[in-house]
Structure formats: structure tokens, C-alpha cells
Short mmCIF file of C-alpha atoms in Angstrom, two decimals:
data_model
loop_
_atom_site.label_atom_id
_atom_site.label_comp_id
_atom_site.label_asym_id
_atom_site.label_seq_id
_atom_site.Cartn_x
_atom_site.Cartn_y
_atom_site.Cartn_z
CA MET G 762 72.24 48.62 3.70
CA ALA G 763 71.36 52.39 3.95
CA LYS G 764 74.67 52.93 4.92
CA THR G 765 75.89 51.70 2.12
CA LYS G 766 73.77 53.15 -0.07
CA ALA G 767 74.92 56.25 1.84
CA ALA G 768 78.48 55.18 0.44
CA GLY G 769 77.12 54.75 -2.80
CA ALA G 770 75.11 58.02 -3.40
CA ASP G 771 78.25 59.58 -2.26
CA THR G 772 80.57 58.34 -4.51
CA VAL G 773 77.86 59.09 -7.82
CA SER G 774 78.02 62.40 -6.86
CA LYS G 775 81.99 62.58 -7.29
CA ALA G 776 81.38 60.22 -10.52
CA PRO G 777 82.34 60.54 -13.11
CA ALA G 778 83.39 64.28 -13.46
CA GLU G 779 85.30 64.82 -10.35
CA LYS G 780 86.18 61.77 -9.27
CA LYS G 781 89.64 60.55 -9.35
CA TYR G 782 89.76 57.23 -10.97
CA MET G 783 93.74 56.72 -11.59
CA LYS G 784 96.94 55.78 -9.35
CA PRO G 785 99.82 57.92 -9.45
CA SER G 786 101.50 54.81 -10.95
CA GLU G 787 99.70 54.57 -13.67
CA ILE G 788 99.45 58.10 -14.83
CA VAL G 789 103.71 57.68 -14.93
CA THR G 790 102.99 53.91 -16.36
CA PHE G 791 100.92 54.74 -19.66
CA GLY G 792 103.40 57.42 -20.78
CA ILE G 793 106.13 54.62 -20.25
CA GLY G 794 104.26 52.61 -22.79
CA LEU G 795 104.15 55.58 -24.75
CA PHE G 796 107.89 56.04 -24.44
CA GLY G 797 108.93 52.28 -25.14
CA VAL G 798 106.34 52.63 -28.32
CA ALA G 799 107.88 55.72 -29.69
CA LEU G 800 111.36 54.55 -29.10
CA LEU G 801 111.23 52.02 -31.81
CA THR G 802 108.38 53.69 -34.50
CA GLY G 803 109.87 57.44 -33.67
CA TRP G 804 112.84 56.20 -34.72
CA MET G 805 112.76 53.61 -37.60
CA PRO G 806 111.22 56.00 -39.91
CA ASP G 807 113.92 58.18 -40.74
CA TYR G 808 117.08 55.78 -40.40
CA THR G 809 115.07 53.41 -42.58
CA THR G 810 115.05 56.12 -45.39
CA THR G 811 118.50 56.66 -44.85
CA PHE G 812 119.07 52.62 -44.60
CA PHE G 813 117.39 51.99 -47.82
CA ALA G 814 119.46 54.92 -49.59
CA ASP G 815 122.72 54.51 -48.27
CA PHE G 816 123.63 51.60 -47.47
CA ALA G 817 121.10 48.11 -48.62
CA PHE G 818 121.88 48.16 -52.07
CA LYS G 819 125.36 50.56 -52.27
CA GLY G 820 127.74 49.56 -54.64
CA LYS G 821 125.37 47.82 -56.80
CA GLY G 822 125.58 49.93 -59.67
CA PHE G 823 121.88 51.41 -59.51
CA ASP G 824 121.00 54.27 -61.99
CA GLN G 825 120.45 56.88 -59.40
CA ALA G 826 117.72 58.94 -60.54
CA SER G 827 115.34 55.53 -60.91
CA PHE G 828 117.13 54.09 -57.44
CA ALA G 829 116.20 57.77 -55.38
CA ASN G 830 112.26 57.60 -56.96
CA THR G 831 111.63 53.94 -55.93
CA VAL G 832 112.88 54.64 -52.24
CA SER G 833 110.27 57.39 -52.45
CA LEU G 834 107.63 55.37 -53.93
CA VAL G 835 108.75 52.31 -51.17
CA PHE G 836 107.50 55.38 -48.37
CA GLY G 837 104.27 56.43 -49.97
CA VAL G 838 102.95 53.17 -50.48
CA ALA G 839 104.00 51.86 -47.25
CA GLY G 840 101.67 55.27 -45.77
CA PHE G 841 98.83 54.29 -47.63
CA VAL G 842 98.99 50.65 -46.36
CA GLY G 843 99.04 52.24 -42.48
CA ALA G 844 95.89 54.22 -43.75
CA ILE G 845 94.13 51.27 -44.41
CA CYS G 846 95.74 49.68 -41.36
CA GLU G 847 94.35 52.36 -38.91
CA LEU G 848 90.68 51.97 -40.23
CA VAL G 849 90.80 48.03 -39.59
CA ILE G 850 92.50 47.99 -36.69
CA GLY G 851 90.34 50.34 -35.30
CA ILE G 852 87.24 49.04 -36.34
CA LEU G 853 88.82 45.15 -34.80
CA VAL G 854 89.89 47.69 -31.30
CA ASP G 855 85.90 48.20 -31.16
CA ARG G 856 85.07 44.64 -31.44
CA THR G 857 87.81 43.24 -29.17
CA LYS G 858 85.73 42.34 -25.41
CA THR G 859 88.45 41.00 -23.11
CA LYS G 860 89.19 41.13 -19.38
CA LEU G 861 91.98 43.00 -20.61
CA GLY G 862 89.93 45.91 -22.04
CA LYS G 863 89.28 46.07 -25.78
CA VAL G 864 93.19 47.83 -26.63
CA LYS G 865 95.64 46.26 -23.88
CA PRO G 866 95.80 43.26 -25.85
CA TRP G 867 97.07 45.04 -28.63
CA ILE G 868 99.54 46.94 -26.89
CA GLY G 869 101.05 43.90 -24.86
CA PHE G 870 100.08 41.08 -27.56
CA GLY G 871 102.07 43.09 -30.19
CA ALA G 872 105.17 44.25 -28.82
CA ILE G 873 107.14 41.03 -29.65
CA PRO G 874 105.86 40.85 -33.32
CA LEU G 875 106.76 44.60 -34.13
CA ALA G 876 110.62 44.21 -32.42
CA ILE G 877 111.20 41.04 -34.89
CA VAL G 878 109.72 42.84 -38.24
CA SER G 879 111.40 45.91 -37.29
CA LEU G 880 115.31 43.72 -37.46
CA MET G 881 114.31 42.78 -40.46
CA VAL G 882 113.79 45.97 -42.24
CA PHE G 883 117.34 45.99 -41.91
CA VAL G 884 118.15 42.85 -43.57
CA ALA G 885 118.47 43.72 -46.98
CA PRO G 886 118.86 40.58 -49.70
CA ASN G 887 122.76 40.55 -51.81
CA THR G 888 121.19 41.64 -55.24
CA SER G 889 121.88 43.18 -57.84
CA SER G 890 118.92 43.24 -59.49
CA LEU G 891 117.11 46.38 -59.12
CA ALA G 892 113.50 45.21 -59.20
CA ILE G 893 114.36 42.67 -56.66
CA ALA G 894 115.79 45.40 -54.15
CA SER G 895 112.64 47.52 -54.72
CA ALA G 896 110.06 44.65 -53.87
CA TRP G 897 112.34 44.00 -50.90
CA MET G 898 111.97 47.14 -49.73
CA PHE G 899 107.69 47.76 -51.06
CA ILE G 900 107.40 44.07 -49.00
CA ILE G 901 109.08 44.51 -45.54
CA TYR G 902 108.59 48.13 -45.25
CA ALA G 903 104.68 47.44 -45.82
CA ILE G 904 105.04 45.07 -43.42
CA TYR G 905 106.26 47.08 -40.75
CA THR G 906 104.15 49.64 -41.40
CA ALA G 907 100.92 47.20 -40.37
CA VAL G 908 102.65 45.76 -37.45
CA SER G 909 103.60 48.93 -36.07
CA CYS G 910 99.51 50.33 -36.99
CA ALA G 911 98.53 47.45 -35.53
CA VAL G 912 100.28 48.32 -31.13
CA GLU G 913 100.29 52.32 -31.94
CA SER G 914 97.50 53.16 -32.79
CA PRO G 915 95.95 51.24 -29.44
CA ALA G 916 98.39 53.02 -27.76
CA ASN G 917 97.27 56.15 -28.46
CA CYS G 918 93.47 54.83 -28.29
CA PHE G 919 94.17 53.74 -24.23
CA GLY G 920 93.84 57.89 -23.23
CA ALA G 921 89.74 57.74 -24.01
CA LEU G 922 89.96 54.55 -22.21
CA CYS G 923 92.21 55.63 -18.86
CA SER G 924 89.49 57.77 -16.90
CA PRO G 925 86.04 59.08 -17.47
CA ASN G 926 86.99 62.36 -15.85
CA PRO G 927 88.26 64.76 -18.46
CA SER G 928 90.35 66.21 -16.47
CA GLU G 929 92.42 63.76 -15.12
CA ARG G 930 92.32 61.89 -18.68
CA GLY G 931 93.80 65.32 -20.23
CA ASP G 932 96.39 65.72 -17.09
CA ALA G 933 97.11 62.10 -17.80
CA ILE G 934 97.35 62.27 -21.63
CA SER G 935 99.68 65.55 -21.52
CA ILE G 936 102.12 63.50 -19.22
CA ALA G 937 101.80 60.17 -21.74
CA SER G 938 102.69 62.44 -24.42
CA PHE G 939 105.09 63.90 -22.97
CA LEU G 940 106.97 61.15 -22.71
CA ARG G 941 106.12 59.76 -26.40
CA SER G 942 108.31 62.81 -27.02
CA VAL G 943 111.02 61.52 -25.27
CA GLY G 944 110.63 58.55 -26.59
CA GLN G 945 111.11 59.44 -30.44
CA SER G 946 114.56 61.39 -30.14
CA GLY G 947 115.55 58.12 -27.98
CA GLY G 948 117.01 56.51 -30.43
CA GLN G 949 119.23 59.59 -31.42
CA VAL G 950 120.41 58.56 -27.87
CA VAL G 951 120.98 54.99 -28.43
CA ILE G 952 123.40 55.43 -31.90
CA ILE G 953 125.49 57.94 -30.22
CA VAL G 954 126.08 55.37 -27.71
CA VAL G 955 126.33 52.23 -29.73
CA GLY G 956 128.19 53.86 -32.38
CA ALA G 957 131.70 55.53 -29.06
CA LEU G 958 131.05 51.34 -28.12
CA MET G 959 131.42 50.30 -31.49
CA LYS G 960 134.74 52.78 -32.28
CA MET G 961 136.42 51.95 -28.39
CA LEU G 962 136.05 48.07 -29.32
CA MET G 963 136.58 48.00 -33.01
CA GLY G 964 139.23 50.58 -33.05
CA SER G 965 138.47 53.40 -35.56
CA GLN G 966 138.80 52.22 -39.06
CA GLN G 967 137.20 49.27 -38.53
CA PHE G 968 134.08 51.59 -37.24
CA LYS G 969 134.24 53.43 -40.12
CA ASN G 970 133.72 50.40 -42.40
CA ALA G 971 131.45 49.09 -40.33
CA GLU G 972 129.69 52.48 -40.02
CA GLY G 973 129.91 52.19 -44.27
CA GLN G 974 127.40 49.25 -44.04
CA GLY G 975 125.02 50.50 -41.50
CA LEU G 976 126.09 48.37 -38.65
CA ASP G 977 125.79 50.98 -36.26
CA LEU G 978 121.71 51.50 -37.24
CA ILE G 979 120.97 47.81 -37.16
CA ILE G 980 122.65 47.62 -33.34
CA SER G 981 120.66 50.62 -32.05
CA THR G 982 117.23 49.40 -34.17
CA ALA G 983 117.75 45.76 -31.68
CA VAL G 984 118.56 47.60 -28.75
CA CYS G 985 115.57 50.06 -28.86
CA ALA G 986 113.17 47.04 -29.91
CA LEU G 987 114.46 45.53 -27.15
CA GLY G 988 114.10 48.10 -24.82
CA MET G 989 110.65 48.60 -26.28
CA ILE G 990 109.20 45.31 -25.34
CA ILE G 991 110.22 46.07 -21.34
CA PHE G 992 108.66 49.66 -21.23
CA VAL G 993 105.19 48.31 -22.82
CA MET G 994 105.13 45.41 -20.29
CA ILE G 995 105.41 47.55 -17.48
CA PHE G 996 102.88 49.51 -19.03
CA PHE G 997 100.89 46.57 -19.64
CA ALA G 998 100.79 44.94 -15.74
CA ASN G 999 100.00 48.15 -14.51
CA ASN G 1000 97.65 50.03 -16.43
CA LYS G 1001 93.58 49.42 -16.55
CA GLU G 1002 90.69 50.63 -19.38
CA ARG G 1003 87.74 51.97 -16.78
CA VAL G 1004 85.58 53.71 -19.48
CA PRO G 1005 82.85 50.88 -20.50
CA TYR G 1006 82.02 49.51 -23.93
CA THR G 1007 79.35 49.43 -25.68
CA SER G 1008 78.51 46.02 -26.95
CA GLU G 1009 77.02 46.65 -29.91
CA LYS G 1010 78.41 45.67 -33.00
CA VAL G 1011 79.13 48.21 -36.22
CA SER G 1012 79.06 47.03 -39.39
CA LEU G 1013 81.94 48.09 -41.34
CA ALA G 1014 79.98 50.65 -43.48
CA GLU G 1015 78.86 52.03 -40.21
CA SER G 1016 81.68 52.80 -38.89
CA ILE G 1017 83.23 54.57 -42.10
CA LYS G 1018 80.60 57.00 -42.39
CA LEU G 1019 80.55 57.76 -38.67
CA VAL G 1020 84.36 58.67 -39.23
CA PHE G 1021 83.35 61.06 -42.87
CA THR G 1022 80.28 62.87 -40.54
CA ASN G 1023 81.28 63.68 -37.03
CA LYS G 1024 82.43 67.10 -38.01
CA ASN G 1025 84.14 67.93 -34.84
CA LEU G 1026 86.51 64.25 -35.52
CA LEU G 1027 86.65 65.38 -39.76
CA MET G 1028 88.00 68.30 -38.72
CA VAL G 1029 90.75 67.31 -35.95
CA SER G 1030 91.15 64.53 -38.27
CA LEU G 1031 91.82 67.43 -41.56
CA THR G 1032 95.12 68.50 -39.70
CA LYS G 1033 96.70 66.41 -40.97
CA ILE G 1034 95.96 66.63 -44.56
CA ALA G 1035 96.48 70.03 -44.58
CA GLY G 1036 99.41 69.50 -42.46
CA PHE G 1037 101.25 67.35 -44.15
CA GLY G 1038 104.21 68.70 -44.87
CA ARG G 1039 105.42 70.00 -41.67
CA GLY G 1040 106.97 66.57 -41.01
CA VAL G 1041 109.61 66.86 -44.37
CA TYR G 1042 111.92 68.07 -41.71
CA GLY G 1043 112.60 65.10 -40.28
CA THR G 1044 113.49 62.98 -43.68
CA VAL G 1045 116.58 65.60 -43.32
CA SER G 1046 117.12 66.50 -39.96
CA LEU G 1047 120.30 63.64 -40.30
CA TYR G 1048 121.79 64.97 -43.65
CA ILE G 1049 121.35 68.85 -42.02
CA ALA G 1050 123.48 67.25 -38.94
CA ILE G 1051 125.85 65.76 -41.87
CA TYR G 1052 126.55 68.10 -43.98
CA LEU G 1053 125.20 71.63 -42.29
CA LEU G 1054 126.69 70.63 -38.94
CA GLY G 1055 129.21 68.60 -39.51
CA SER G 1056 128.70 65.51 -38.05
CA LYS G 1057 125.82 62.41 -37.47
CA GLY G 1058 126.31 62.27 -34.27
CA LEU G 1059 124.76 65.64 -34.23
CA LYS G 1060 121.40 64.68 -35.02
CA LEU G 1061 120.64 64.49 -31.11
CA ALA G 1062 122.35 68.15 -30.60
CA LEU G 1063 120.33 69.04 -33.41
CA MET G 1064 116.84 67.73 -32.10
CA LEU G 1065 117.79 67.24 -28.87
CA PRO G 1066 116.93 71.13 -28.39
CA MET G 1067 113.59 70.82 -30.27
CA GLY G 1068 113.15 67.31 -28.31
CA ILE G 1069 113.25 69.79 -24.95
CA GLY G 1070 111.05 72.26 -26.65
CA THR G 1071 108.63 69.79 -27.38
CA ALA G 1072 108.47 68.45 -23.75
CA VAL G 1073 108.51 72.00 -22.90
CA GLY G 1074 105.89 72.95 -24.56
CA MET G 1075 103.54 70.77 -23.98
CA LEU G 1076 104.07 72.75 -20.72
CA VAL G 1077 103.04 75.30 -22.46
CA VAL G 1078 100.12 74.03 -23.61
CA LYS G 1079 98.77 72.61 -20.84
CA ALA G 1080 99.30 76.16 -19.25
CA VAL G 1081 97.51 77.41 -21.81
CA LEU G 1082 94.60 75.47 -22.24
CA LYS G 1083 93.32 76.77 -18.77
CA LYS G 1084 92.95 80.34 -20.35
CA PHE G 1085 91.97 79.20 -23.50
CA SER G 1086 89.93 76.63 -25.09
CA THR G 1087 91.86 73.77 -27.41
CA LYS G 1088 90.58 75.54 -30.11
CA LYS G 1089 92.14 78.84 -29.68
CA THR G 1090 95.27 76.86 -28.18
CA PHE G 1091 95.50 75.04 -31.52
CA ILE G 1092 95.74 77.91 -33.77
CA ILE G 1093 97.40 80.25 -31.41
CA PHE G 1094 100.74 77.46 -31.56
CA CYS G 1095 100.54 77.07 -34.96
CA ILE G 1096 100.97 80.99 -36.36
CA TYR G 1097 103.49 80.58 -33.84
CA GLY G 1098 105.15 77.48 -35.25
CA PHE G 1099 105.42 79.30 -38.72
CA SER G 1100 106.88 82.52 -37.78
CA SER G 1101 110.05 80.29 -35.54
CA LEU G 1102 110.62 78.23 -38.47
CA MET G 1103 110.91 81.41 -41.26
CA ILE G 1104 113.11 83.11 -38.49
CA LEU G 1105 115.18 79.49 -38.27
CA PHE G 1106 115.89 80.12 -41.67
CA ILE G 1107 116.32 83.95 -42.06
CA VAL G 1108 119.11 83.61 -39.08
CA SER G 1109 120.78 80.32 -40.81
CA LYS G 1110 121.01 82.24 -44.25
CA VAL G 1111 122.53 85.46 -42.38
CA VAL G 1112 124.81 83.49 -40.77
CA GLY G 1113 125.68 80.55 -43.79
CA PHE G 1114 126.62 77.18 -43.50
CA ASN G 1115 130.06 77.64 -41.08
CA SER G 1116 130.51 76.30 -37.72
CA THR G 1117 129.28 79.64 -36.59
CA LEU G 1118 125.96 78.74 -37.67
CA VAL G 1119 126.12 75.67 -34.93
CA VAL G 1120 125.47 76.86 -31.51
CA PRO G 1121 122.34 79.30 -33.10
CA PHE G 1122 120.77 76.96 -35.06
CA LEU G 1123 120.55 74.92 -32.42
CA ILE G 1124 118.94 77.55 -29.82
CA LEU G 1125 116.35 78.18 -32.65
CA ASN G 1126 115.55 74.66 -32.73
CA PHE G 1127 114.07 74.72 -29.32
CA PHE G 1128 111.89 77.63 -29.67
CA CYS G 1129 110.15 75.84 -33.24
CA GLY G 1130 110.74 72.78 -30.98
CA LEU G 1131 107.63 74.20 -28.76
CA GLN G 1132 105.30 74.20 -31.07
CA HIS G 1133 104.94 69.93 -31.36
CA GLY G 1134 103.77 70.35 -27.69
CA ASN G 1135 100.33 71.80 -29.60
CA THR G 1136 100.48 68.92 -32.21
CA ASN G 1137 101.94 66.21 -29.46
CA VAL G 1138 98.71 67.30 -26.66
CA THR G 1139 96.04 69.17 -28.25
CA PRO G 1140 94.71 66.61 -30.75
CA ASN G 1141 94.26 64.07 -28.08
CA ILE G 1142 92.02 66.01 -25.76
CA MET G 1143 89.84 66.94 -28.73
CA ILE G 1144 89.72 63.29 -29.93
CA ALA G 1145 89.18 62.44 -26.78
CA ASP G 1146 86.23 65.06 -26.29
CA CYS G 1147 84.83 64.14 -29.63
CA VAL G 1148 83.98 60.47 -28.46
CA ASP G 1149 82.68 61.86 -25.76
CA GLU G 1150 80.32 63.81 -28.13
CA MET G 1151 79.73 60.39 -30.19
CA GLU G 1152 78.18 58.72 -27.09
CA TYR G 1153 76.11 61.87 -25.84
CA LYS G 1154 74.85 61.57 -29.27
CA THR G 1155 74.20 57.83 -30.11
CA GLY G 1156 75.00 56.06 -26.63
CA LYS G 1157 77.83 54.58 -28.55
CA ARG G 1158 81.44 54.61 -26.79
CA GLN G 1159 83.87 54.05 -29.56
CA GLU G 1160 87.53 54.58 -28.83
CA GLY G 1161 88.88 52.50 -31.26
CA LEU G 1162 86.96 54.19 -33.66
CA ALA G 1163 87.39 57.73 -33.62
CA TYR G 1164 91.25 57.15 -33.19
CA ALA G 1165 91.45 55.61 -35.87
CA GLY G 1166 89.49 58.53 -37.83
CA TYR G 1167 92.35 60.47 -36.83
CA GLY G 1168 95.14 57.63 -37.44
CA LEU G 1169 93.09 57.35 -41.19
CA PHE G 1170 93.79 61.01 -42.26
CA SER G 1171 97.11 60.84 -40.14
CA LYS G 1172 98.09 57.58 -41.86
CA ILE G 1173 97.13 59.57 -45.09
CA ALA G 1174 98.82 62.80 -44.48
CA SER G 1175 102.41 59.99 -43.82
CA ALA G 1176 101.65 58.63 -46.45
CA PHE G 1177 102.44 61.97 -48.78
CA THR G 1178 104.94 63.04 -46.22
CA LYS G 1179 106.58 59.48 -46.68
CA TYR G 1180 106.75 59.97 -50.56
CA LEU G 1181 107.40 63.90 -50.23
CA GLY G 1182 109.98 64.44 -48.27
CA PRO G 1183 112.25 61.25 -49.69
CA PHE G 1184 111.31 63.05 -53.36
CA LEU G 1185 112.51 66.42 -51.91
CA VAL G 1186 116.14 65.30 -50.42
CA TYR G 1187 116.73 62.14 -52.74
CA THR G 1188 115.61 64.24 -56.24
CA TRP G 1189 114.88 67.77 -56.32
CA SER G 1190 117.75 68.66 -53.64
CA GLY G 1191 120.42 67.25 -56.23
CA TYR G 1192 122.24 64.64 -53.31
CA GLN G 1193 125.03 62.54 -54.28
CA PHE G 1194 125.14 58.96 -53.01
CA SER G 1195 127.57 57.32 -51.74
CA GLN G 1196 129.40 54.81 -54.36
CA ASP G 1197 131.89 53.98 -51.65
CA GLN G 1198 131.64 51.38 -49.32
CA ASN G 1199 133.91 52.53 -46.88
CA VAL G 1200 132.58 55.54 -46.87
CA ALA G 1201 128.59 56.44 -45.48
CA TYR G 1202 127.81 59.82 -47.68
CA ALA G 1203 129.11 61.59 -50.49
CA ALA G 1204 130.53 65.08 -50.49
CA GLN G 1205 127.46 67.33 -51.53
CA THR G 1206 126.76 70.64 -53.13
CA ASP G 1207 125.98 74.31 -51.96
CA GLY G 1208 122.90 74.37 -54.04
CA THR G 1209 121.80 71.23 -52.37
CA LEU G 1210 122.36 72.16 -48.99
CA SER G 1211 120.44 75.37 -48.90
CA LYS G 1212 117.59 72.63 -50.29
CA PHE G 1213 118.06 70.65 -47.26
CA LEU G 1214 117.42 73.40 -45.18
CA ALA G 1215 114.33 74.59 -47.16
CA ILE G 1216 113.25 70.92 -46.83
CA TYR G 1217 113.84 71.91 -42.90
CA THR G 1218 112.07 75.18 -41.83
CA VAL G 1219 110.35 76.86 -45.04
CA ILE G 1220 108.29 74.29 -46.18
CA PRO G 1221 107.34 72.46 -42.32
CA ALA G 1222 106.44 76.49 -41.56
CA ILE G 1223 103.75 76.70 -44.80
CA PHE G 1224 101.82 73.97 -43.49
CA VAL G 1225 102.26 74.50 -40.41
CA LEU G 1226 100.49 77.54 -40.73
CA LEU G 1227 97.95 75.42 -43.23
CA GLN G 1228 96.94 72.62 -40.56
CA GLY G 1229 95.44 75.19 -38.31
CA VAL G 1230 92.81 75.82 -41.70
CA PRO G 1231 90.35 73.14 -39.69
CA ILE G 1232 90.21 74.13 -36.50
CA LEU G 1233 88.58 76.96 -37.26
CA PHE G 1234 84.89 75.01 -38.20
CA TYR G 1235 86.02 72.96 -34.85
CA ASP G 1236 83.00 73.50 -31.80
CA MET G 1237 83.46 71.07 -29.21
CA VAL G 1238 84.18 73.86 -26.68
CA GLY G 1239 83.08 76.12 -24.57
CA GLU G 1240 79.59 75.59 -23.30
CA LYS G 1241 78.67 72.42 -25.58
CA LYS G 1242 81.91 70.91 -24.11
CA GLU G 1243 80.45 71.40 -20.54
CA ARG G 1244 76.97 70.20 -21.05
CA ILE G 1245 77.92 67.28 -22.84
CA THR G 1246 80.31 66.43 -19.85
CA ALA G 1247 77.61 67.03 -17.21
CA ALA G 1248 74.46 65.05 -19.51
CA LEU G 1249 77.45 62.09 -19.81
CA ALA G 1250 78.36 62.69 -15.86
CA GLU G 1251 74.49 62.32 -14.99
CA LYS G 1252 74.33 59.13 -17.38
CA ARG G 1253 76.34 56.77 -15.80
CA ALA G 1254 75.98 58.13 -12.36
CA ALA G 1255 72.54 57.26 -12.82
CA GLN G 1256 73.93 53.57 -14.12
CA GLU G 1257 76.41 52.95 -11.48
CA THR G 1258 73.09 53.72 -8.68
CA ALA G 1259 70.55 50.93 -10.86
CA SER G 1260 73.73 49.28 -10.49
CA ASP G 1261 73.93 49.18 -7.04
CA ASP G 1262 70.11 48.85 -6.18
CA SER G 1263 70.74 45.64 -8.75
CA ALA G 1264 73.22 44.44 -6.38
CA ASP G 1265 71.39 45.49 -3.35
CA ALA G 1266 68.05 43.07 -4.70
CA ILE G 1267 70.51 39.87 -5.43
CA ALA G 1268 71.99 40.28 -2.04
CA GLU G 1269 68.28 40.09 0.05
#
């Protein structure tokens, strides 16, 4: 008995601040799961935008200005639907208690419905009524937004549950975030491969006609949906939740109060609102590839350097975090991100829109991508720290609610982005829709192309700088963070000892 207690005491002495909880394979499969989710959700917004605008109702005679405004409103409304869903799902996650955990059931059992709804987005009704077309776009994309929230939000939340060890948790989140960023670019690889296979099987002319109808987008989405299911199931089978959840029931009023009154969680969440316009580059990226670089297939060449930059940026962020706090790291990368985007704009304007632009544009995209390593990693580590702070203050550990709070602001910001992006691309820039059934994209003026470049660089640069402002007031760093981590470690060690003593008493 004494020997058993000694072993238990030794285990407690290393838990949970130093003890390693996760198997190496779990860290990998956590990332594979996020890769799978991002493979689909990272693909959908940009390509749904171009499907709705350029393909779904081509040749139906809709007024261009009215249709452009409708497309902008569809994504804006869907964004607010997502914001509401984030909060509701966060509350439901915190109330979920199963043998599998509190977030795994949402991810595993939500994968197939998400795949089905994603495919339905690309099945447009054959109608000449703008009212019917508008209603379909609003309804189907709102449904997609709700279902994707039910999978994506819990998947992001898993990082706070994989280990009670902050260092191990941070490493797992960093690796998983890297794989998620790779997944976000995966759809661009899929569409190139699908397009190449279609062209080989159908011939150039038939492929051009099919491309004019957006058939390559539909097939590519199906491939990504299948991949998402496979990768999520790998995660589902191998990963465990290890941080215990509390059993208190939290009312909706208490949940909303907690989201808006925890200062540090609020500051992290406000970065999304302050920087909402940084994401408009995604809406115009396809058109940058088509009109400035010369080919839709070059979207991968356009985004791959940025994706590689993001991946490298995560490694750089991890190194910087060893020397600086999360607060300083976030601010440093905001300043860097602003500078890199402005340099890209200046160089592009000097070189001009011709074939010589491609190489410097792609190289500079790599350096612009470095800043995304910060936004993919640092906020998730901050939120996990905020969960610790809330547990320290209240005794309740509410990962679902904390990530829902961040997700709520993220979705509100996304709603603004999803409205602003299409508005800038289809209305402000003077974009001309193709009316030819066999031509995917119409020619554009130089003025439109100049505005495309501004949407890709200058506008995001301003918002990248603005998103750092709330973090100036974040203080879960330094001595405060160390004190809270140590207190929680002591609390859990005491609980583990009490549990062991109780088990010994029962055995006796």
C-alpha cells in the first residue's frame, strides 16, 4: 500500500504542470483532424462566393447591381447566423457530458452532415426569378454556416482539453494549427488536380464549357468533403480529452455575462472585430490570380507561398514565444504584417500588371504569410490561458464557453468581412460579370484591377495593424500567468491525491 501511495505521490509531483499526457500520435492526429475540417471549411467561403456570383445564375438576366448587392448581403447575414450559432454551440458543448468527452461527439458525429450540406450549396435552382435565387442563397448558406459552426468550433476548442500541461498543450495547438493552415490551402490543390483530370478526360473545349458552368468547383468540393470525413475519423478514433470538466449547469444569462466580463478573453476576442477587414484579401484572391497573374490555376501559386509563409510563421511564432510573452508576440507580428502588405502593394504598383509581376508578387506573398502564423497560433494559446484564469477565479472550467466567446466575436467579424469583401469586389471595384455560358470570367478594366490590388494589400494592412490595439490591454502574462498555472497544478494534485486515498480506503 505504501509503495502504491509513493508511486501516486511521484505522479502527482509531476502533474499537471510538468507531466506529459499525450502520446506523440495524438498530437499528429489532432492536427490531422483540424486539417480535415479546414480542407472543407477553408475551401467553401471563397469558392461559394464565386459560384454564387459567376456561375449559379449565369445568363438569367438579373440586374448586375442588384445581384451584386444580394451576394454581399447573403454572406453578411450568414456571418451573423454563424455568430449566434457560435454562442449557442459553445453553451451546448459545455453541457455535453459523454464517455467520449464534451467536444469529440460534436466533431465526429457532425462530419457527415457537414459534408452533405456543403455539397447542397453547389446545387442551384434553375430559375429566372431574382427573389427565388436570393432566397435559395440566403437559406442554403445560412444552413451551411450553422452546421460548419457545430463542427469547426468544437474542433478548435479541443486544444484546451487535450492536456492540463500548458507547455504540452501549447505545442499541440501549434502543430495542429500548422496542419490546419495547410488544410486551408488543400482545396486549391484539389481544384487544380480535378481540372487537369477533367481536361484530360473531356478535351479542352468540353472542359472549357464545363468550367464555364462551375462543374470543376462542384467536383472539387465533393473530393474535399470526402477527405474531411476520413481525416476527422482518424482524429476521432485516436484522441482523448484529458482536462476534467466541472458539473455545474450554467444558465444562458451567466454564459453571456462570463463572455463579456472576463477582460482578457474579451480583449482576445476584440482582435477579431478590430481586424475584421484583414480577411477581404481572400474574396479577391481568385480574381488576383485570374486577372493580375493570368490564370485561375495560379491561385494555388498565389496562395501557396502565403501558406508556406504561414507555416514558417508558426515556427517563428513558437520561437518568439520562448523569448516574449503572447502579448508582445501578437503586437510585434501586427506591425510586421502591416509593413509586409504595404511593401507588396508598392512593389506591385512599381512593376505594373504584366508577366514580370508574377515572380516578385509570389515571393512577397511568402513574407506576407508569416504574419498569419501569429493569428493562427497566439490567440488559441491566449484563450487556453484565459480558460485557466476563469477556472482559477470561479472553479468552473468552461472551454466551450471560452472558445464560443472568441468564436462569437470571430463570427461577427466574419459577417462584416463577408459583406465587405463581396461589396468591394463586385460593387466598389466595378467588376463585370460574364454573360457567356461558355466563358467563366469577363474582361475587366485597369481601374478594376487596381482596386483588386488594393483589396488584396492596402485594406487588409490597415486592419492587421488595428487588430493589435485590444491586446495592449491583455494581462494574462508574466507573473500572473505563472501564479495561476502553479495554483491550478496544486489544486489538481490535491484532487488526485484525495482520489487515490479514497480508492485505497475502498480497497481496504
